[in-house]
CSV table of C-alpha atoms (C1' of nucleotides) in Angstrom, one decimal:
chain,number,residue,atom,x,y,z
A,1,UNK,CA,151.1,207.6,36.1
A,2,UNK,CA,152.5,206.5,32.8
A,3,UNK,CA,152.6,202.9,33.7
A,4,UNK,CA,149.2,202.6,31.9
A,5,UNK,CA,149.7,204.2,28.6
A,6,UNK,CA,147.2,202.3,26.5
A,7,UNK,CA,143.8,203.9,25.6
A,8,UNK,CA,140.9,201.9,24.2
A,9,UNK,CA,138.4,204.4,22.8
A,10,UNK,CA,135.0,203.0,22.0
A,11,UNK,CA,132.3,205.2,20.5
A,12,UNK,CA,128.9,204.8,22.3
A,13,UNK,CA,126.1,203.3,20.1
A,14,UNK,CA,128.0,204.8,17.1
A,15,UNK,CA,125.6,204.1,14.2
A,16,UNK,CA,122.7,205.5,16.4
A,17,UNK,CA,124.5,208.6,17.5
A,18,UNK,CA,125.5,209.3,13.8
A,19,UNK,CA,121.9,209.1,12.8
A,20,UNK,CA,120.8,211.4,15.6
A,21,UNK,CA,123.1,214.1,14.3
A,22,UNK,CA,120.7,214.5,11.3
A,23,UNK,CA,117.6,213.3,13.0
A,24,UNK,CA,117.0,215.0,16.3
A,25,UNK,CA,113.6,213.1,16.6
A,26,UNK,CA,115.7,210.1,17.4
A,27,UNK,CA,117.1,211.5,20.5
A,28,UNK,CA,115.9,210.1,23.8
A,29,UNK,CA,113.9,207.3,22.2
A,30,UNK,CA,114.5,203.5,21.5
A,31,UNK,CA,116.3,203.3,18.2
A,32,UNK,CA,117.8,200.3,16.3
A,33,UNK,CA,120.0,200.6,13.2
A,34,UNK,CA,119.8,197.6,10.8
A,35,UNK,CA,118.3,196.2,7.7
A,36,UNK,CA,114.7,196.3,6.8
A,37,UNK,CA,114.2,192.8,5.3
A,38,UNK,CA,112.7,189.8,7.0
A,39,UNK,CA,116.1,188.4,7.8
A,40,UNK,CA,117.6,191.6,9.1
A,41,UNK,CA,119.5,191.9,12.4
A,42,UNK,CA,120.2,194.7,14.7
A,43,UNK,CA,123.6,196.5,13.9
A,44,UNK,CA,123.4,199.0,16.7
A,45,UNK,CA,120.8,199.8,19.5
A,46,UNK,CA,120.4,203.0,21.5
A,47,UNK,CA,120.6,202.8,25.3
A,48,UNK,CA,116.9,203.4,25.5
A,49,UNK,CA,116.4,200.3,23.4
A,50,UNK,CA,118.9,198.1,25.4
A,51,UNK,CA,116.6,198.5,28.4
A,52,UNK,CA,114.2,196.3,26.5
A,53,UNK,CA,116.8,193.7,25.7
A,54,UNK,CA,117.4,195.0,22.2
A,55,UNK,CA,121.1,194.7,21.4
A,56,UNK,CA,123.4,194.0,18.3
A,57,UNK,CA,123.0,190.8,16.4
A,58,UNK,CA,119.5,189.9,17.4
A,59,UNK,CA,117.0,189.4,14.7
A,60,UNK,CA,115.1,192.7,14.0
A,61,UNK,CA,111.7,190.8,14.1
A,62,UNK,CA,112.6,189.8,17.7
A,63,UNK,CA,113.7,193.4,18.5
A,64,UNK,CA,110.3,194.7,17.4
A,65,UNK,CA,108.6,192.2,19.6
A,66,UNK,CA,110.7,193.1,22.6
A,67,UNK,CA,110.2,196.8,22.1
A,68,UNK,CA,107.0,197.8,20.2
A,69,UNK,CA,107.9,201.4,20.1
A,70,UNK,CA,111.3,200.8,18.6
A,71,UNK,CA,112.2,203.1,15.7
A,72,UNK,CA,114.1,201.1,13.1
A,73,UNK,CA,116.5,203.1,10.9
A,74,UNK,CA,118.2,201.6,7.8
A,75,UNK,CA,121.9,201.4,8.0
A,76,UNK,CA,123.9,204.0,6.1
A,77,UNK,CA,127.5,202.6,6.1
A,78,UNK,CA,128.8,205.3,3.9
A,79,UNK,CA,127.8,207.9,6.4
A,80,UNK,CA,129.3,205.9,9.3
A,81,UNK,CA,132.6,205.4,7.4
A,82,UNK,CA,132.7,209.2,6.7
A,83,UNK,CA,132.1,210.0,10.4
A,84,UNK,CA,134.6,207.3,11.4
A,85,UNK,CA,137.3,209.0,9.3
A,86,UNK,CA,136.8,212.2,11.3
A,87,UNK,CA,137.0,210.3,14.6
A,88,UNK,CA,140.2,208.7,13.5
A,89,UNK,CA,141.6,211.9,12.4
A,90,UNK,CA,141.3,213.2,16.0
A,91,UNK,CA,142.8,210.0,17.4
A,92,UNK,CA,145.8,210.5,15.1
A,93,UNK,CA,146.2,214.1,16.1
A,94,UNK,CA,147.5,212.6,19.5
A,95,UNK,CA,149.7,209.8,18.3
A,96,UNK,CA,150.5,207.9,15.2
A,97,UNK,CA,150.2,204.7,17.3
A,98,UNK,CA,146.4,204.1,16.5
A,99,UNK,CA,145.2,200.6,15.9
A,100,UNK,CA,141.6,200.6,14.6
A,101,UNK,CA,139.5,197.5,15.5
A,102,UNK,CA,136.4,198.6,13.6
A,103,UNK,CA,134.8,201.9,12.5
A,104,UNK,CA,134.0,202.9,16.0
A,105,UNK,CA,136.8,201.7,18.3
A,106,UNK,CA,140.7,201.9,18.4
A,107,UNK,CA,143.7,201.4,20.7
A,108,UNK,CA,145.9,204.4,21.1
A,109,UNK,CA,149.4,204.1,22.8
A,110,UNK,CA,149.9,207.6,24.2
A,111,UNK,CA,153.2,206.9,26.0
A,112,UNK,CA,154.8,209.4,23.7
A,113,UNK,CA,152.8,212.2,25.1
A,114,UNK,CA,154.6,212.3,28.5
A,115,UNK,CA,155.9,215.8,27.8
A,116,UNK,CA,152.6,217.3,26.9
A,117,UNK,CA,150.2,215.8,29.4
A,118,UNK,CA,150.4,215.1,33.1
A,119,UNK,CA,149.0,211.6,32.5
A,120,UNK,CA,146.9,209.3,30.3
A,121,UNK,CA,143.8,210.4,32.1
A,122,UNK,CA,144.4,214.0,30.9
A,123,UNK,CA,144.8,212.7,27.4
A,124,UNK,CA,141.5,210.8,27.7
A,125,UNK,CA,139.6,213.8,29.0
A,126,UNK,CA,141.1,216.0,26.3
A,127,UNK,CA,140.3,213.5,23.5
A,128,UNK,CA,136.7,213.0,24.7
A,129,UNK,CA,136.1,216.7,24.9
A,130,UNK,CA,137.3,217.1,21.4
A,131,UNK,CA,135.1,214.4,20.0
A,132,UNK,CA,132.2,215.8,21.9
A,133,UNK,CA,132.6,219.4,20.7
A,134,UNK,CA,133.9,218.9,17.3
A,135,UNK,CA,131.8,215.9,16.2
A,136,UNK,CA,129.0,215.9,18.8
A,137,UNK,CA,129.4,212.3,19.5
A,138,UNK,CA,129.8,210.5,22.8
A,139,UNK,CA,132.9,208.2,23.4
A,140,UNK,CA,134.1,206.0,26.3
A,141,UNK,CA,137.7,205.4,27.1
A,142,UNK,CA,139.4,202.6,29.0
A,143,UNK,CA,143.0,203.2,30.3
A,144,UNK,CA,145.3,200.4,31.3
A,145,UNK,CA,148.7,198.9,30.9
A,146,UNK,CA,147.7,196.3,28.3
A,147,UNK,CA,145.3,196.2,25.4
A,148,UNK,CA,142.9,193.7,26.8
A,149,UNK,CA,142.5,195.4,30.1
A,150,UNK,CA,142.1,198.8,28.4
A,151,UNK,CA,139.3,197.2,26.3
A,152,UNK,CA,137.5,195.7,29.4
A,153,UNK,CA,138.1,199.2,31.1
A,154,UNK,CA,136.2,201.0,28.2
A,155,UNK,CA,133.3,198.5,28.6
A,156,UNK,CA,133.2,199.4,32.2
A,157,UNK,CA,133.2,203.0,31.3
A,158,UNK,CA,130.1,203.0,29.1
A,159,UNK,CA,128.2,205.0,28.4
A,160,UNK,CA,130.1,208.3,28.0
A,161,UNK,CA,132.8,207.7,30.7
A,162,UNK,CA,136.3,206.9,31.5
A,163,UNK,CA,137.8,204.0,33.6
A,164,UNK,CA,141.5,203.9,34.5
A,165,UNK,CA,142.7,200.5,35.7
A,166,UNK,CA,145.9,201.1,37.6
A,167,UNK,CA,148.5,198.4,37.4
A,168,UNK,CA,148.2,197.7,41.2
A,169,UNK,CA,144.5,197.1,40.8
A,170,UNK,CA,144.6,195.2,37.5
A,171,UNK,CA,144.3,191.6,38.8
A,172,UNK,CA,141.5,192.4,41.1
A,173,UNK,CA,139.7,194.2,38.3
A,174,UNK,CA,139.9,191.3,35.8
A,175,UNK,CA,139.4,188.4,38.1
A,176,UNK,CA,135.9,189.7,39.1
A,177,UNK,CA,134.7,189.9,35.4
A,178,UNK,CA,132.7,187.0,33.9
A,179,UNK,CA,134.8,184.9,31.7
A,180,UNK,CA,132.6,185.7,28.8
A,181,UNK,CA,133.7,189.3,29.0
A,182,UNK,CA,137.2,188.4,27.8
A,183,UNK,CA,137.9,189.2,24.2
A,184,UNK,CA,138.1,185.9,22.3
A,185,UNK,CA,135.8,183.9,24.7
A,186,UNK,CA,132.5,183.2,22.9
A,187,UNK,CA,129.8,180.7,23.1
A,188,UNK,CA,131.9,177.7,22.0
A,189,UNK,CA,134.7,178.4,24.5
A,190,UNK,CA,132.2,178.8,27.2
A,191,UNK,CA,130.6,175.5,26.4
A,192,UNK,CA,134.0,173.8,26.2
A,193,UNK,CA,134.9,175.1,29.7
A,194,UNK,CA,131.6,174.4,31.2
A,195,UNK,CA,132.6,171.1,32.8
A,196,UNK,CA,135.3,172.9,34.6
A,197,UNK,CA,132.7,175.0,36.4
A,198,UNK,CA,134.4,178.3,35.7
A,199,UNK,CA,132.5,181.5,35.7
A,200,UNK,CA,134.9,184.4,36.3
A,201,UNK,CA,138.3,185.3,34.9
A,202,UNK,CA,139.6,184.6,38.5
A,203,UNK,CA,138.3,181.0,38.2
A,204,UNK,CA,140.6,180.2,35.2
A,205,UNK,CA,143.6,182.0,36.8
A,206,UNK,CA,143.8,179.2,39.3
A,207,UNK,CA,143.5,176.4,36.8
A,208,UNK,CA,146.5,174.5,35.3
A,209,UNK,CA,147.3,175.7,31.8
A,210,UNK,CA,147.2,172.1,30.6
A,211,UNK,CA,143.5,171.8,31.5
A,212,UNK,CA,142.7,174.9,29.5
A,213,UNK,CA,144.8,173.7,26.5
A,214,UNK,CA,143.1,170.3,26.4
A,215,UNK,CA,139.7,171.9,26.1
A,216,UNK,CA,140.1,174.8,23.8
A,217,UNK,CA,143.3,174.1,21.9
A,218,UNK,CA,146.9,174.8,22.7
A,219,UNK,CA,147.1,178.5,21.4
A,220,UNK,CA,143.9,179.6,22.8
A,221,UNK,CA,144.3,177.9,26.1
A,222,UNK,CA,147.7,179.5,26.7
A,223,UNK,CA,146.4,182.8,25.6
A,224,UNK,CA,143.5,182.6,28.1
A,225,UNK,CA,145.8,181.6,30.9
A,226,UNK,CA,148.1,184.6,30.1
A,227,UNK,CA,145.2,186.9,30.1
A,228,UNK,CA,143.9,185.7,33.5
A,229,UNK,CA,147.3,186.5,35.0
A,230,UNK,CA,147.2,189.9,33.4
A,231,UNK,CA,149.9,189.1,30.8
A,232,UNK,CA,149.3,190.6,27.4
A,233,UNK,CA,152.4,191.5,25.5
A,234,UNK,CA,150.6,192.7,22.3
A,235,UNK,CA,151.7,196.1,21.3
A,236,UNK,CA,149.5,198.7,19.7
A,237,UNK,CA,150.1,198.1,16.0
A,238,UNK,CA,149.3,201.0,13.7
A,239,UNK,CA,146.9,199.9,11.0
A,240,UNK,CA,148.0,197.2,8.8
A,241,UNK,CA,146.9,196.3,5.2
A,242,UNK,CA,143.7,194.3,4.6
A,243,UNK,CA,144.1,190.6,4.4
A,244,UNK,CA,140.8,189.8,2.6
A,245,UNK,CA,137.9,191.7,0.8
A,246,UNK,CA,134.6,190.0,0.6
A,247,UNK,CA,131.0,190.6,-0.6
A,248,UNK,CA,128.1,188.5,0.6
A,249,UNK,CA,124.3,188.7,0.7
A,250,UNK,CA,121.6,186.9,2.5
A,251,UNK,CA,118.4,186.9,0.4
A,252,UNK,CA,114.9,187.6,1.7
A,253,UNK,CA,113.8,184.4,0.1
A,254,UNK,CA,116.1,181.5,-0.7
A,255,UNK,CA,117.7,181.1,-4.1
A,256,UNK,CA,116.9,177.9,-6.0
A,257,UNK,CA,119.0,176.5,-8.8
A,258,UNK,CA,122.4,177.0,-10.3
A,259,UNK,CA,121.5,179.8,-12.6
A,260,UNK,CA,120.2,182.0,-9.8
A,261,UNK,CA,123.4,181.5,-7.8
A,262,UNK,CA,125.6,182.2,-10.8
A,263,UNK,CA,123.9,185.4,-11.5
A,264,UNK,CA,124.4,186.6,-7.9
A,265,UNK,CA,128.0,185.6,-8.2
A,266,UNK,CA,128.3,187.9,-11.3
A,267,UNK,CA,126.9,190.7,-9.3
A,268,UNK,CA,129.3,190.0,-6.4
A,269,UNK,CA,132.3,189.7,-8.7
A,270,UNK,CA,131.7,193.1,-10.2
A,271,UNK,CA,131.3,194.6,-6.6
A,272,UNK,CA,134.3,192.8,-5.4
A,273,UNK,CA,136.4,194.0,-8.4
A,274,UNK,CA,135.6,197.6,-7.9
A,275,UNK,CA,136.3,197.5,-4.1
A,276,UNK,CA,139.6,195.8,-4.9
A,277,UNK,CA,140.5,198.5,-7.4
A,278,UNK,CA,139.5,201.3,-5.1
A,279,UNK,CA,141.9,199.9,-2.5
A,280,UNK,CA,144.5,199.3,-5.1
A,281,UNK,CA,144.6,195.6,-4.3
A,282,UNK,CA,144.3,192.3,-6.2
A,283,UNK,CA,143.8,188.8,-4.8
A,284,UNK,CA,145.4,185.5,-5.7
A,285,UNK,CA,142.8,183.4,-3.7
A,286,UNK,CA,139.1,183.4,-4.7
A,287,UNK,CA,136.6,182.0,-2.2
A,288,UNK,CA,133.0,181.2,-2.8
A,289,UNK,CA,130.6,180.8,0.3
A,290,UNK,CA,127.2,179.2,0.1
A,291,UNK,CA,124.9,179.0,3.1
A,292,UNK,CA,121.9,176.8,2.8
A,293,UNK,CA,118.4,177.2,4.2
A,294,UNK,CA,119.3,175.1,7.2
A,295,UNK,CA,122.3,177.4,7.9
A,296,UNK,CA,125.0,174.9,7.1
A,297,UNK,CA,127.8,176.7,5.3
A,298,UNK,CA,130.4,175.5,2.8
A,299,UNK,CA,133.2,177.3,1.3
A,300,UNK,CA,135.3,176.5,-1.9
A,301,UNK,CA,138.5,178.3,-2.8
A,302,UNK,CA,141.3,178.3,-5.4
A,303,UNK,CA,144.6,180.0,-5.4
A,304,UNK,CA,146.2,181.3,-8.6
A,305,UNK,CA,149.7,182.1,-9.3
A,306,UNK,CA,148.8,185.7,-10.1
A,307,UNK,CA,146.4,188.1,-8.4
A,308,UNK,CA,143.4,189.6,-10.1
A,309,UNK,CA,141.1,192.6,-9.5
A,310,UNK,CA,139.0,191.9,-12.8
A,311,UNK,CA,135.4,191.1,-12.3
A,312,UNK,CA,135.4,188.8,-15.2
A,313,UNK,CA,138.2,186.7,-13.8
A,314,UNK,CA,136.6,186.6,-10.3
A,315,UNK,CA,133.3,185.4,-11.9
A,316,UNK,CA,134.9,182.7,-13.9
A,317,UNK,CA,136.7,181.4,-10.8
A,318,UNK,CA,133.5,181.6,-8.8
A,319,UNK,CA,131.5,179.6,-11.4
A,320,UNK,CA,134.2,177.0,-11.4
A,321,UNK,CA,134.2,176.7,-7.6
A,322,UNK,CA,130.4,176.8,-7.2
A,323,UNK,CA,130.2,173.9,-9.6
A,324,UNK,CA,131.7,171.7,-6.9
A,325,UNK,CA,128.9,172.3,-4.4
A,326,UNK,CA,125.3,171.1,-4.2
A,327,UNK,CA,123.0,173.7,-5.7
A,328,UNK,CA,119.9,171.6,-5.6
A,329,UNK,CA,119.1,172.6,-2.1
A,330,UNK,CA,117.8,176.1,-1.4
A,331,UNK,CA,120.5,178.8,-0.7
A,332,UNK,CA,120.0,181.7,1.8
A,333,UNK,CA,123.4,183.3,1.3
A,334,UNK,CA,126.0,183.7,-1.5
A,335,UNK,CA,129.4,185.1,-0.8
A,336,UNK,CA,132.5,185.9,-2.7
A,337,UNK,CA,135.9,186.9,-1.4
A,338,UNK,CA,139.5,187.7,-2.5
A,339,UNK,CA,142.5,187.0,-0.2
A,340,UNK,CA,146.3,186.5,-0.6
A,341,UNK,CA,146.1,190.2,-1.4
A,342,UNK,CA,148.8,192.1,-3.2
A,343,UNK,CA,149.2,195.7,-4.3
A,344,UNK,CA,147.5,195.8,-7.7
A,345,UNK,CA,150.5,197.7,-9.2
A,346,UNK,CA,153.1,195.0,-8.6
A,347,UNK,CA,154.3,193.5,-11.9
A,348,UNK,CA,152.3,190.6,-12.8
A,349,UNK,CA,152.5,187.6,-15.1
A,350,UNK,CA,149.5,187.6,-17.5
A,351,UNK,CA,147.5,184.5,-17.6
A,352,UNK,CA,146.0,183.9,-21.0
A,353,UNK,CA,143.0,181.8,-21.2
A,354,UNK,CA,142.2,179.0,-23.6
A,355,UNK,CA,140.0,179.7,-26.5
A,356,UNK,CA,140.4,183.2,-28.1
A,357,UNK,CA,142.7,184.4,-25.4
A,358,UNK,CA,145.8,184.7,-27.5
A,359,UNK,CA,143.9,186.2,-30.3
A,360,UNK,CA,142.9,189.1,-28.0
A,361,UNK,CA,146.4,189.4,-26.8
A,362,UNK,CA,147.6,189.7,-30.3
A,363,UNK,CA,145.0,192.3,-31.1
A,364,UNK,CA,146.0,194.3,-28.0
A,365,UNK,CA,149.7,194.0,-28.9
A,366,UNK,CA,149.1,195.4,-32.3
A,367,UNK,CA,147.2,198.2,-31.0
A,368,UNK,CA,150.0,199.1,-28.6
A,369,UNK,CA,152.6,198.8,-31.5
A,370,UNK,CA,150.6,201.1,-33.7
A,371,UNK,CA,150.7,203.8,-31.0
A,372,UNK,CA,154.1,203.4,-29.4
A,373,UNK,CA,156.2,201.6,-32.1
A,374,UNK,CA,157.1,198.0,-32.9
A,375,UNK,CA,159.5,197.6,-30.0
A,376,UNK,CA,157.0,198.8,-27.4
A,377,UNK,CA,155.8,195.2,-26.8
A,378,UNK,CA,157.6,192.0,-27.3
A,379,UNK,CA,157.9,188.6,-25.7
A,380,UNK,CA,159.8,188.6,-22.5
A,381,UNK,CA,162.4,186.2,-23.9
A,382,UNK,CA,163.3,188.8,-26.5
A,383,UNK,CA,163.8,191.6,-24.1
A,384,UNK,CA,167.3,193.1,-24.4
A,385,UNK,CA,168.0,191.0,-27.5
A,386,UNK,CA,167.7,194.0,-29.9
A,387,UNK,CA,169.9,196.0,-27.5
A,388,UNK,CA,172.6,193.6,-27.6
A,389,UNK,CA,172.5,193.4,-31.5
A,390,UNK,CA,172.9,197.2,-31.8
B,1,DT,C1',113.9,183.8,18.5
B,2,DC,C1',115.9,181.7,13.7
B,3,DT,C1',120.0,183.9,13.0
B,4,DG,C1',123.7,190.6,8.5
B,5,DG,C1',128.0,191.8,6.5
B,6,DG,C1',132.6,192.9,7.1
B,7,DG,C1',136.5,191.1,8.9
B,8,DT,C1',140.8,188.2,11.7
B,9,DC,C1',142.8,184.2,13.5
B,10,DC,C1',143.4,179.2,14.3
B,11,DT,C1',143.5,174.2,13.3
B,12,DA,C1',144.0,170.0,10.8
B,13,DG,C1',145.1,167.3,7.0
B,14,DG,C1',147.3,166.8,2.7
B,15,DA,C1',150.6,167.8,-1.2
B,16,DC,C1',155.0,168.7,-2.3
B,17,DC,C1',159.9,169.6,-1.8
B,18,DC,C1',164.5,168.8,0.1
C,1,DT,C1',161.3,147.7,-0.7
C,2,DC,C1',160.3,150.5,2.7
C,3,DT,C1',160.7,154.8,4.7
C,4,DG,C1',162.5,160.3,8.3
C,5,DG,C1',161.9,165.0,9.5
C,6,DG,C1',161.1,169.6,8.5
C,7,DG,C1',159.2,173.4,6.0
C,8,DT,C1',155.8,175.8,3.1
C,9,DC,C1',151.7,176.2,0.8
C,10,DC,C1',146.8,175.3,0.1
C,11,DT,C1',142.1,174.0,1.4
C,12,DA,C1',137.9,173.7,4.4
C,13,DG,C1',135.8,174.6,8.5
C,14,DG,C1',135.0,177.2,12.6
C,15,DA,C1',135.3,180.6,16.6
C,16,DC,C1',135.1,185.1,17.4
C,17,DC,C1',134.7,190.3,16.9
C,18,DC,C1',132.0,194.8,15.9
DNA sequence: TCTGGGGTCCTAGGACCC
DNA sequence: TCTGGGGTCCTAGGACCC
């Protein structure tokens, strides 16, 4: 019973269902949540819309063509985040071992609930009932011995169901699935494996590992071989800190010229800075991303010895970086990100710019000394010197 | 059909250090 | 005068996920 203690909980058409809570007119009809601009894509589609072939990531223009009666609702990420927090609160009322994958799905390791529930299926039933009654939202749950099988099980459970894959049936279950269903197998991997004539997970289970490694790389190849044999040692890791924070925008019409790009970078820098501050983070690495009209994408990054969460610093770095890319061609997307993140409150070495930098430092130092006394600020090399003299 | 915005992880090459 | 092996960090690009 407890040999399959991992739950993968996946909210059904989450954005759509959240919208339906405040707009009952959306119930039972084809709905897509997404952007409204000419370049928007579908972020979430209701099951009524999926019948028409409307699903996540397809262009909204195409979705409208596939389903003329489609109701398009602009995305409200604040609201989705708010509801997501309530969903995760319920998850964490069962176990602290909750690993969120996005706003609407998570792994739960419920092995610690042995004494309180007869089995993981009882936990899943209880959890789904609570989400349904307290939040009025549907959720599907996959139960398995490993993370990747639990995730596949929740897909099989949709919509609004539960699938428990017992250890004894695990290989039979995964081998029958199309290869593309595996987490980590996308278009490129499928293309790389095409010549091998593999279609299902079972097909790669009988392949030599070396053949996989040759085509998709060492790490990926071995990983796929392990999954096909049902091996997945990854534990449920309670949520870890963010590794990067980014802001990007695709424009309805392409930007032309350096000035336009720099202005967008200034706006991004301010947004990024406030997001960093709200998370209490600062980044040492700044990366600019430029996507041209033909969709080719370039990035330029630089890493500093000290992290920043200051809009002005981010913008200055961004302008330096974007100077190294071609801005004569039309640009459809501009992005800015911060990585190599550190808590913003760790002690930092100040970096003083050329120009009037030291002047401003001196002014600031005087202001502090006026308020807190002459010894409140001094060069680091002098620290402790006065103490010794006394 | 003409491709969002937010992320994570991997690879490969090069610089640099010991 | 030509040259090893290992480790770490950085950069750029790309695959993939929701």
